[in-house]
PDB file of C-alpha atoms in Angstrom:
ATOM      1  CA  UNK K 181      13.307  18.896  -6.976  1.00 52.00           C
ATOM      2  CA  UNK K 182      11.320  18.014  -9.690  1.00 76.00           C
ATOM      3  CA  UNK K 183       7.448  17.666  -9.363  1.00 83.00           C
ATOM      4  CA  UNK K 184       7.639  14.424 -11.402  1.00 88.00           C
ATOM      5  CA  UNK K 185       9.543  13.428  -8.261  1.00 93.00           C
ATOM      6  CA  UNK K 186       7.239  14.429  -5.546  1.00 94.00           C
ATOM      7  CA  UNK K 187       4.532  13.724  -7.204  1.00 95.00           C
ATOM      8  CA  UNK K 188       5.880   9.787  -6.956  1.00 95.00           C
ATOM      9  CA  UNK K 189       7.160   9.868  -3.772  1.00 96.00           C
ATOM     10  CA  UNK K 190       3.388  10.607  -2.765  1.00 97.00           C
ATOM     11  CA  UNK K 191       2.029   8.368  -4.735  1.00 96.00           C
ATOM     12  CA  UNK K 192       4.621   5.155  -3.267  1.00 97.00           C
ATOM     13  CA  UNK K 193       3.767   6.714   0.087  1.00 97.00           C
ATOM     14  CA  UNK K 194      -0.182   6.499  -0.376  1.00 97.00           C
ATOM     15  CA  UNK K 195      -0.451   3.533  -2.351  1.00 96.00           C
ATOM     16  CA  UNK K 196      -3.932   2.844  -4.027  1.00 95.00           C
ATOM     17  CA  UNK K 197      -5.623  -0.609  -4.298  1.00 94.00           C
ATOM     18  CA  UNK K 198      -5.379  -0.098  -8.534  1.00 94.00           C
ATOM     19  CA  UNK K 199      -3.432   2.471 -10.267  1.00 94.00           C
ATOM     20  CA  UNK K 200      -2.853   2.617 -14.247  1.00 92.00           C
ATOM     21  CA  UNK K 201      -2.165   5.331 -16.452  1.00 93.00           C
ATOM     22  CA  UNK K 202      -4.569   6.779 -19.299  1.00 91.00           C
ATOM     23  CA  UNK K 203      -3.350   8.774 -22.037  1.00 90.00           C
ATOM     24  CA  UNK K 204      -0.698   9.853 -19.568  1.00 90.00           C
ATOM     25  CA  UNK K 205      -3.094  10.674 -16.507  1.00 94.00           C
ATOM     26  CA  UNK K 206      -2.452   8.884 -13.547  1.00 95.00           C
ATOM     27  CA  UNK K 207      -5.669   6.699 -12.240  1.00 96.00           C
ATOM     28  CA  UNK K 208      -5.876   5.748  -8.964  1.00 97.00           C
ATOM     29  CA  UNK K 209      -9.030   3.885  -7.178  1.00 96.00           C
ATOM     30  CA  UNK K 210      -9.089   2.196  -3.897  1.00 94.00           C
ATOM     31  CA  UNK K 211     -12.388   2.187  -1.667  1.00 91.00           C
ATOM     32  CA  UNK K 212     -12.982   5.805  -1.265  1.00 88.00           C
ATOM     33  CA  UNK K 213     -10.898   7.295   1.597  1.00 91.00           C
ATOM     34  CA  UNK K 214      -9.364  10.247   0.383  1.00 92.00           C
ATOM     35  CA  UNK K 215      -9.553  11.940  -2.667  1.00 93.00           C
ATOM     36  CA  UNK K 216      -5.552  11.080  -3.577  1.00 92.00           C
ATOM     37  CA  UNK K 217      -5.820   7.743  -4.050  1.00 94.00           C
ATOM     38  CA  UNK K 218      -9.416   7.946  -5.506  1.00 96.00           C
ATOM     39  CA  UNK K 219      -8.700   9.924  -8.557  1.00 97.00           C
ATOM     40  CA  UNK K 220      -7.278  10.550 -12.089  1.00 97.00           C
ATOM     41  CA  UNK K 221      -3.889  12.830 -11.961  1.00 95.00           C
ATOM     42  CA  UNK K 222      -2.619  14.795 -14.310  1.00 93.00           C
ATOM     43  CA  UNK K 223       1.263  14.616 -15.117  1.00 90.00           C
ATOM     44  CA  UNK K 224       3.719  16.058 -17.253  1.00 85.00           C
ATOM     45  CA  UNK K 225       2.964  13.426 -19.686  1.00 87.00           C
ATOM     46  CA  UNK K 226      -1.154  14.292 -19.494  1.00 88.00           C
ATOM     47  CA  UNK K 227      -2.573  13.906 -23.111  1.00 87.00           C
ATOM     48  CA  UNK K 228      -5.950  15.963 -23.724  1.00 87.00           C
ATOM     49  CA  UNK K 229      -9.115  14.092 -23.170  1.00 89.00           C
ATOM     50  CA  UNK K 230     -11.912  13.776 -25.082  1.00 90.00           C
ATOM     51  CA  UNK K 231     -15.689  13.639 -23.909  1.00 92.00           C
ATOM     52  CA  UNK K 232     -15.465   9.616 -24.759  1.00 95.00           C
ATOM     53  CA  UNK K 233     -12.073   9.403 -22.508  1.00 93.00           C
ATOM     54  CA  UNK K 234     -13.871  11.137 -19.607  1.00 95.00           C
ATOM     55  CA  UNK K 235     -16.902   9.073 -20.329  1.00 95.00           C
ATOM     56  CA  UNK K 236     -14.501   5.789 -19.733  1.00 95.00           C
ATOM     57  CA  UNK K 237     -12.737   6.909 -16.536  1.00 95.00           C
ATOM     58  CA  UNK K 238     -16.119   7.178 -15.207  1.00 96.00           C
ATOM     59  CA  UNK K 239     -17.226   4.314 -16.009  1.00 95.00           C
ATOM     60  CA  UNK K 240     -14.050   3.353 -13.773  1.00 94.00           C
ATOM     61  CA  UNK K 241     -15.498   5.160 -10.869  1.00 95.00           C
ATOM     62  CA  UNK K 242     -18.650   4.157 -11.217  1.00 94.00           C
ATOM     63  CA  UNK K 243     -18.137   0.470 -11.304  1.00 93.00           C
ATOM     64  CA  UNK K 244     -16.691   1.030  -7.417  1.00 92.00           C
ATOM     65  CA  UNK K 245     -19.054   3.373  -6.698  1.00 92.00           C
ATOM     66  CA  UNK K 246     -17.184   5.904  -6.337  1.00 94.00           C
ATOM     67  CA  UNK K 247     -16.993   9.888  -7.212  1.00 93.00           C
ATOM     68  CA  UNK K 248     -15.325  10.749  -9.979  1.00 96.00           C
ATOM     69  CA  UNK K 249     -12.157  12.646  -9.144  1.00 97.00           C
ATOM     70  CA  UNK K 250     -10.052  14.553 -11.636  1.00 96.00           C
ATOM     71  CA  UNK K 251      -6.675  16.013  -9.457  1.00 96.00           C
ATOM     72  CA  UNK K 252      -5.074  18.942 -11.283  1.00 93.00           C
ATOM     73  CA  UNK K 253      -1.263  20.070 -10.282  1.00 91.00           C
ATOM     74  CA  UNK K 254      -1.120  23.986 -10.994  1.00 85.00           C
ATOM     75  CA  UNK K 255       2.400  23.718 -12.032  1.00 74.00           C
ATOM     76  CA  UNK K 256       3.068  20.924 -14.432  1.00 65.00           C
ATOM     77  CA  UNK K 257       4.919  21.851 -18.396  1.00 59.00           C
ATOM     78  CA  UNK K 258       1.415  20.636 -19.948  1.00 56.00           C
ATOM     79  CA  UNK K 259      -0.407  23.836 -17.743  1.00 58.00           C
ATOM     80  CA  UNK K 260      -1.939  25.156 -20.871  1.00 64.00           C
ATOM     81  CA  UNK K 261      -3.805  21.741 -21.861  1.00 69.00           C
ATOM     82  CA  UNK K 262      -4.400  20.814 -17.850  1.00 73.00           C
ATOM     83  CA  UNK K 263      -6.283  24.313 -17.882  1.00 74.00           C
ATOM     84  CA  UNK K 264      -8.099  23.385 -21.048  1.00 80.00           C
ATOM     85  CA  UNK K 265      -9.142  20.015 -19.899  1.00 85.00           C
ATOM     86  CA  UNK K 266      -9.841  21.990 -16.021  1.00 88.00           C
ATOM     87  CA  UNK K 267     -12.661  23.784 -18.915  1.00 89.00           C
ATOM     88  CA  UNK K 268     -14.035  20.906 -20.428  1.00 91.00           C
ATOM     89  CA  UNK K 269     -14.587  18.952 -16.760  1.00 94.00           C
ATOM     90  CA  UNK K 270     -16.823  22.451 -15.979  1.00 94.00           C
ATOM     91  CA  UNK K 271     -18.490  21.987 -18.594  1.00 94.00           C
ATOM     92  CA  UNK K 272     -18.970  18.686 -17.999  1.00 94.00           C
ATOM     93  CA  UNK K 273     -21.078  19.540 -14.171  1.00 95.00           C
ATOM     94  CA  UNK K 274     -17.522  19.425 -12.384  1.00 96.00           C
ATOM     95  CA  UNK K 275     -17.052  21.018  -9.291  1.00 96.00           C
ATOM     96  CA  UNK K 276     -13.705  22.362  -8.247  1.00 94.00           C
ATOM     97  CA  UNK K 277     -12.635  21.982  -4.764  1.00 95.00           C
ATOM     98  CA  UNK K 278     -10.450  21.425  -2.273  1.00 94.00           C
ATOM     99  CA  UNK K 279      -7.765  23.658  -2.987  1.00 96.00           C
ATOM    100  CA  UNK K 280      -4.189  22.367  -1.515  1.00 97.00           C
ATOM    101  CA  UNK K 281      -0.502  23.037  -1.002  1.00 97.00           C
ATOM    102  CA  UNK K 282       2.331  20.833  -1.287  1.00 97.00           C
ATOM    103  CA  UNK K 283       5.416  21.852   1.081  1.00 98.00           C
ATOM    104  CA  UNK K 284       8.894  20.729   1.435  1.00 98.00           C
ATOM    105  CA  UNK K 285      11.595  21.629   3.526  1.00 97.00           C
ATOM    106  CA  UNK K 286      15.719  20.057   3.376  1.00 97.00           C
ATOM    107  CA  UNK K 287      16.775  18.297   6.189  1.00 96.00           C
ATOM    108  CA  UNK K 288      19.664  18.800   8.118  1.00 84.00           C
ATOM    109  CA  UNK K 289      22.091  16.651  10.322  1.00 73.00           C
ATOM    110  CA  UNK K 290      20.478  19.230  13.048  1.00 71.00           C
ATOM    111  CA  UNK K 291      16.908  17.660  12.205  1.00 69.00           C
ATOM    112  CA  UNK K 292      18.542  14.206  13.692  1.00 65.00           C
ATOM    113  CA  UNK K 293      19.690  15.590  17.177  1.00 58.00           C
ATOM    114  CA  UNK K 294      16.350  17.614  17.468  1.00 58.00           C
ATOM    115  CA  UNK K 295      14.548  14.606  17.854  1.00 54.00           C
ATOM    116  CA  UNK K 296      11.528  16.595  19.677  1.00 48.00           C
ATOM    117  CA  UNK K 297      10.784  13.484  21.959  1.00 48.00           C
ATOM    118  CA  UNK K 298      11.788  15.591  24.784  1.00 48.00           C
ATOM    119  CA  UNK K 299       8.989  19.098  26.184  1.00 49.00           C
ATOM    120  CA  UNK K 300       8.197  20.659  29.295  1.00 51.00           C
ATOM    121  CA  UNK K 301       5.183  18.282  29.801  1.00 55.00           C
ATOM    122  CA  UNK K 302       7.440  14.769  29.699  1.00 54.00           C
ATOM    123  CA  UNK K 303       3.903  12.648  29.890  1.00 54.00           C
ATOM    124  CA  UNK K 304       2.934  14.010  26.849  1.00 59.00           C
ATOM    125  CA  UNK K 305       6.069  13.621  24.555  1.00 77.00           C
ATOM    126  CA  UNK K 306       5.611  12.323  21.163  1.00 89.00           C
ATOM    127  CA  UNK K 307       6.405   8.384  20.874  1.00 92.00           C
ATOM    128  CA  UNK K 308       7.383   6.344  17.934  1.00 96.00           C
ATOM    129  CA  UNK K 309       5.269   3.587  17.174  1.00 95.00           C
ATOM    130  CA  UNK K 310       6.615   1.075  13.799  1.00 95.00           C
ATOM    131  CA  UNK K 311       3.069  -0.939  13.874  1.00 95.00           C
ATOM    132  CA  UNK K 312       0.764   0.664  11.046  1.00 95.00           C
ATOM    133  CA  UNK K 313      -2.363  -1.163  13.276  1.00 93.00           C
ATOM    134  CA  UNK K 314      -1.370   0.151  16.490  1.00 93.00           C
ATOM    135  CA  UNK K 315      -0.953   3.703  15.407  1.00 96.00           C
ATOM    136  CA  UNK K 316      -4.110   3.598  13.427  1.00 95.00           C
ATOM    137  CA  UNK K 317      -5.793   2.690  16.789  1.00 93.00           C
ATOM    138  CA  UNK K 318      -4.706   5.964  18.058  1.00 93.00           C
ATOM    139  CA  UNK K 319      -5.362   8.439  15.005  1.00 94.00           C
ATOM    140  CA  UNK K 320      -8.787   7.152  14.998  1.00 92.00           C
ATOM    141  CA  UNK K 321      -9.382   8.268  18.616  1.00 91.00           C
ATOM    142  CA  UNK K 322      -7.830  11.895  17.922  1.00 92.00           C
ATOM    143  CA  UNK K 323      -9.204  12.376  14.372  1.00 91.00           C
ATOM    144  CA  UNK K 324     -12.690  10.697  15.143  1.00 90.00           C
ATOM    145  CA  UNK K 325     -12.393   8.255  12.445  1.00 88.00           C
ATOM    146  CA  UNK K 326     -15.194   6.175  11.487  1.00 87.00           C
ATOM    147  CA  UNK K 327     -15.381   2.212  11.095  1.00 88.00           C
ATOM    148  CA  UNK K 328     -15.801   2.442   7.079  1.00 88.00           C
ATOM    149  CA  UNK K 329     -12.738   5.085   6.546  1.00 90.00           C
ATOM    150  CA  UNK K 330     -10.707   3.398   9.106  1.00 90.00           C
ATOM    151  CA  UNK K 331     -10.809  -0.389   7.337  1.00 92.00           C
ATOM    152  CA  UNK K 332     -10.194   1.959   3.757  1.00 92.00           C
ATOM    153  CA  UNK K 333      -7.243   3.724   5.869  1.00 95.00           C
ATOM    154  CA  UNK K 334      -6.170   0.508   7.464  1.00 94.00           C
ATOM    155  CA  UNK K 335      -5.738  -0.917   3.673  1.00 94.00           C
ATOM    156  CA  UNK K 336      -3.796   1.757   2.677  1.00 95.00           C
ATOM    157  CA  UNK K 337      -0.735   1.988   5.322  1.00 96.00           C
ATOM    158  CA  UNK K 338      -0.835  -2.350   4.921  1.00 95.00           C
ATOM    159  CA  UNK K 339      -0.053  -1.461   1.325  1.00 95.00           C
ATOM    160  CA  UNK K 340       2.858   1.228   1.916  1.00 97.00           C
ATOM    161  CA  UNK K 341       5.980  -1.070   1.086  1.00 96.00           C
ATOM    162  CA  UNK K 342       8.781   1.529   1.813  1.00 96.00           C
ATOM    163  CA  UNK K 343      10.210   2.429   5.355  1.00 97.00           C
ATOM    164  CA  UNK K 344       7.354   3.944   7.645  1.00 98.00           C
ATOM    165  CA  UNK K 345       6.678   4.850  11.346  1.00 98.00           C
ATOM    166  CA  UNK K 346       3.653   6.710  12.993  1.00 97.00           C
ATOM    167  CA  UNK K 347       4.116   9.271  16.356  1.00 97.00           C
ATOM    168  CA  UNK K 348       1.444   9.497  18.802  1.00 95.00           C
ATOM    169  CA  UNK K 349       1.962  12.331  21.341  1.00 94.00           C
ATOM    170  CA  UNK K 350      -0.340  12.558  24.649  1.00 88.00           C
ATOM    171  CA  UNK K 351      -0.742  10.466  27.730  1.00 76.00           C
ATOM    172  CA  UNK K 352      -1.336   6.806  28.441  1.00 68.00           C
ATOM    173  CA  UNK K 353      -4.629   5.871  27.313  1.00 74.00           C
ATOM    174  CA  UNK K 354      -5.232   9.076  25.673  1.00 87.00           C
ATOM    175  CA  UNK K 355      -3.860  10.160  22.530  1.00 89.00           C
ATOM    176  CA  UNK K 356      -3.855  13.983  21.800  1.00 92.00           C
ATOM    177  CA  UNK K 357      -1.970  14.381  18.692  1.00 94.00           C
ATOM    178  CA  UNK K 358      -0.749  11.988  15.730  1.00 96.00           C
ATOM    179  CA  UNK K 359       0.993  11.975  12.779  1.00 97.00           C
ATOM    180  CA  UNK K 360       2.520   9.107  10.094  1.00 98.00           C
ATOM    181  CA  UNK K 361       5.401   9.456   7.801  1.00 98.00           C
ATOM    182  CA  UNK K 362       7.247   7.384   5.281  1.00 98.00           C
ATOM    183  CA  UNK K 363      10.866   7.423   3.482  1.00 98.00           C
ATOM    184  CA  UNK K 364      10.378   7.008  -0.236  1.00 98.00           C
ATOM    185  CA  UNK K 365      14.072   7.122  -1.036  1.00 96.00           C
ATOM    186  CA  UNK K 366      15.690  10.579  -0.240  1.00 97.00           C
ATOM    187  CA  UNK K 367      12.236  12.367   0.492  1.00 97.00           C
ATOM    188  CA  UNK K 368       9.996  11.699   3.932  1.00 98.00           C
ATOM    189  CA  UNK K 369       6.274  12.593   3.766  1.00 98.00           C
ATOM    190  CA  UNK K 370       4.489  14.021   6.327  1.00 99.00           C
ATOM    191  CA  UNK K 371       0.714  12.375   6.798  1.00 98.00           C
ATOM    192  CA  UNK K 372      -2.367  12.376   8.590  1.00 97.00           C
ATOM    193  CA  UNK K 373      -0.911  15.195  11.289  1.00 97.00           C
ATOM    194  CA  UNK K 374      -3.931  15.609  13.651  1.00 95.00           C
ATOM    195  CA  UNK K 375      -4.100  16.881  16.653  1.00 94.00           C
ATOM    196  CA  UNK K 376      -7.325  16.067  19.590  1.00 90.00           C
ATOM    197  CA  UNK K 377     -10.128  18.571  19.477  1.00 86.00           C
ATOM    198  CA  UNK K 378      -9.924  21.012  22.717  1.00 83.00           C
ATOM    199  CA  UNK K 379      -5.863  20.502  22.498  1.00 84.00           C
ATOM    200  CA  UNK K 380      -5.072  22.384  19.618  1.00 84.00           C
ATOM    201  CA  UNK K 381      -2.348  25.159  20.165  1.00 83.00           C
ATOM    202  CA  UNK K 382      -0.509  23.003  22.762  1.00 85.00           C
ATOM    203  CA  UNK K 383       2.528  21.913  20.604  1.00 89.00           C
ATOM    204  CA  UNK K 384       1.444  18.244  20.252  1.00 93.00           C
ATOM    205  CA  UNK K 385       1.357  19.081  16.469  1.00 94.00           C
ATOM    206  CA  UNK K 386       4.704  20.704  16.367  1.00 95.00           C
ATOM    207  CA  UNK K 387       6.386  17.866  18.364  1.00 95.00           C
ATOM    208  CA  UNK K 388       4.940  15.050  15.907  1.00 96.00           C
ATOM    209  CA  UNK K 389       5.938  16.569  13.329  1.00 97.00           C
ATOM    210  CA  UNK K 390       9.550  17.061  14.614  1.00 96.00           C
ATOM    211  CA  UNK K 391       9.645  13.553  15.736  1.00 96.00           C
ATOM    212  CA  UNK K 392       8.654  12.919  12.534  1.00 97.00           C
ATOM    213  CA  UNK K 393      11.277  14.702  10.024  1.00 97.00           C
ATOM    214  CA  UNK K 394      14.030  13.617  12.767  1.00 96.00           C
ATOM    215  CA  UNK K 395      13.097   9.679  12.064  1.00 96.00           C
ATOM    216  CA  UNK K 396      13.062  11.015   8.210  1.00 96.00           C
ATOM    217  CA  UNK K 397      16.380  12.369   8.910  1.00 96.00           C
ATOM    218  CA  UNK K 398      17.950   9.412  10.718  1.00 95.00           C
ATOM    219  CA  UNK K 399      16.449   7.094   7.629  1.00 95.00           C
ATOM    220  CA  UNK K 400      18.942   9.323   5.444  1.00 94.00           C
ATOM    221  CA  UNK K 401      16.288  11.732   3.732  1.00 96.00           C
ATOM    222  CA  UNK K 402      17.573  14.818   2.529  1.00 96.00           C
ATOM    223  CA  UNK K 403      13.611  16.164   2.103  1.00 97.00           C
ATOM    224  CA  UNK K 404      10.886  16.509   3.750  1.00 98.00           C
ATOM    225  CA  UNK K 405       7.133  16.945   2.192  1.00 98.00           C
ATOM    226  CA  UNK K 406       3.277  17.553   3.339  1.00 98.00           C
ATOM    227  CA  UNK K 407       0.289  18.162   1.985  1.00 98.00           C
ATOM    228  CA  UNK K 408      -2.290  20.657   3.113  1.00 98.00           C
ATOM    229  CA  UNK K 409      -5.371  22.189   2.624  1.00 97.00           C
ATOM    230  CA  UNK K 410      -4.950  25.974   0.983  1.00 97.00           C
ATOM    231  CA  UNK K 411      -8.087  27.055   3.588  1.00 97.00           C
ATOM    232  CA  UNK K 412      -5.880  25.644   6.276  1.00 96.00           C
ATOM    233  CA  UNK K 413      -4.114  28.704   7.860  1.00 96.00           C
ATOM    234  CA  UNK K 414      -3.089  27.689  11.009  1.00 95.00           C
ATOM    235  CA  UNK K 415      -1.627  24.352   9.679  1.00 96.00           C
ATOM    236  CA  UNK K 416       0.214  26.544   6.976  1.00 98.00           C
ATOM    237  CA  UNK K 417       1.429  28.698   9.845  1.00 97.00           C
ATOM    238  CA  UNK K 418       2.678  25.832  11.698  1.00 97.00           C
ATOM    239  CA  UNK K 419       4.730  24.178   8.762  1.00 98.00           C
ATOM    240  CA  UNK K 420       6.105  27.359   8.070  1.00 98.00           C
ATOM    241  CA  UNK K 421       7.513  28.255  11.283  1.00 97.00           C
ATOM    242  CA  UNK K 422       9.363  24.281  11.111  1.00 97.00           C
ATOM    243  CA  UNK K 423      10.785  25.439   7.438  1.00 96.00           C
ATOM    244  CA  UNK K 424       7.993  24.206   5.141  1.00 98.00           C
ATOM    245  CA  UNK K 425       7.845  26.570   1.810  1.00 97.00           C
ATOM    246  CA  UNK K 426       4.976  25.738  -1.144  1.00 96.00           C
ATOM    247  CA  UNK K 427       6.615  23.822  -3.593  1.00 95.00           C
ATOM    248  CA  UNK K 428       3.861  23.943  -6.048  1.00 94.00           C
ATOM    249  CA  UNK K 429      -0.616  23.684  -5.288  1.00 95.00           C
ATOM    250  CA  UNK K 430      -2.919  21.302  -7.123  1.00 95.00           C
ATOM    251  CA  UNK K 431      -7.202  21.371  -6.603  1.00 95.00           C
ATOM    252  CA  UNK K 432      -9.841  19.002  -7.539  1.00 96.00           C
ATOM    253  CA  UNK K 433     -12.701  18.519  -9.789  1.00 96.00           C
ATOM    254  CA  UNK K 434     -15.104  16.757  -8.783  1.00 96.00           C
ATOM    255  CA  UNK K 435     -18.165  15.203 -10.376  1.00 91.00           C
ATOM    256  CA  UNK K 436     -20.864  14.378  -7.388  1.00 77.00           C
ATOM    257  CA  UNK K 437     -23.524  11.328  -7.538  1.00 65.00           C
ATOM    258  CA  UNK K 438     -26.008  10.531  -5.787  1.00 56.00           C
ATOM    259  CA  UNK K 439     -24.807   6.620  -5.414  1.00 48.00           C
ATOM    260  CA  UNK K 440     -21.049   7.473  -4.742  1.00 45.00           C
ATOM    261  CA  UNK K 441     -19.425   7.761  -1.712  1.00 47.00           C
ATOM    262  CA  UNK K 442     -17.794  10.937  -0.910  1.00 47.00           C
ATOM    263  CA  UNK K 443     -14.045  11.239  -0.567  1.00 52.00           C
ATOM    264  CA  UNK K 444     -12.240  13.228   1.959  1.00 55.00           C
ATOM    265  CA  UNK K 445      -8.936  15.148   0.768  1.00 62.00           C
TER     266      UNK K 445
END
């Protein structure tokens, strides 16, 4: 699997408000939740970028007052001008951050029957649920979302135009773990996994997840893909032990303002 392809399948399943390409970098800018779709990607097709280019793709950010966000794959054919370019951004006052993994896994006909809905605590099973608002409800109680990033993350999932389903695991009225996924073609992503503070280590992750790739599965995806922190251990632990290996990393520079609005991964 190429990372041309992944790198689209993420993109279609995070869709941005705008998105346009520059000299071969890959702008996206939507109302500042999360750094993927508020950013300027490199690709395989990345020109170099002068001081006047970088001064115009902030001008971008600025005008939505927003932080301007290079992302930088680690493993694209165009490494040695990314890592001139990474350079020129430190130069420039960037700071790099937020080191992350991309991981994929093949499905299986095995991933449909082990549909994970099904644990020794039967009130707490993961559940299926097709409405984008309705699971959003939920993943704001477990991840503690506020009002601002929840309208932003609202926007985004109303935007997602390919097949899509969240899983909410925990008992009526209170939602312990989450996670949302969407078929872009043959690949499933894996989003937004989160799990209820003082229930971590209790499976609910594991079972979402599961639920997750077996929906994927059933769809007729042949992959599965996440994204994850690098500083993340016991998330990388977790995808491991369900058959998650690092496909390639990517990191972040970032270029802070006082009159921006910060972005979370």
């Amino acid at each position: 699997m190429t990372l041309r392809l992944l790198e689209a399948a993420a993109f279609a399943a995070w869709p941005a408000e705008s998105a346009f390409d520059v000299r071969g970098w890959h702008l996206r800018l939507d109302h500042g939740y999360t750094k993927r779709a508020n950013s300027a990607n490199a690709t395989d097709r990345s020109e170099p970028l002068s001081d006047l280019d970088i001064d115009a793709i902030e001008a971008r950010f600025a005008s939505r007052g927003l932080t301007p966000a290079f992302r930088l794959p680690d493993t694209i054919p165009a490494s040695g001008a990314i890592l001139a370019h990474d350079a020129r951004l430190a130069r420039r006052g960037y700071a790099a951050c937020d080191r992350s993994l991309v991981m994929t896994r093949a499905l299986a006909p095995g991933d449909i029957a082990r549909d994970a809905c099904a644990s020794r605590d039967p009130d707490a099973d993961p559940r299926l649920v097709p409405d984008p608002s309705a699971w959003l409800d939920a993943f704001g109680a477990v991840a503690g979302q506020g009002a601002a990033d929840l309208a932003a993350h609202r926007d985004i999932l109303r935007r997602v135009a390919q097949p899509c389903v969240g899983v909410v695991a925990g008992r009526a009225g209170q939602p312990l773990g989450c996670g949302w996924s969407v078929r872009v073609g043959p690949r499933v992503g894996l989003f937004d996994i989160a799990t209820r503070v003082g229930h971590q280590r209790k499976g609910h992750a594991r079972r979402c997840c599961q639920a997750l790739m077996a929906w994927g599965a059933r769809q007729g995806a042949r992959t599965a893909f996440l994204q994850v922190l690098a500083s993340n251990e016991p998330a990388i632990q977790l995808y491991r032990s369900l058959g998650f290996d690092i496909a390639y990393g990517y990191a972040y520079r970032v270029l802070p303002r006082p009159d921006a609005r910060g972005t979370p991964g």
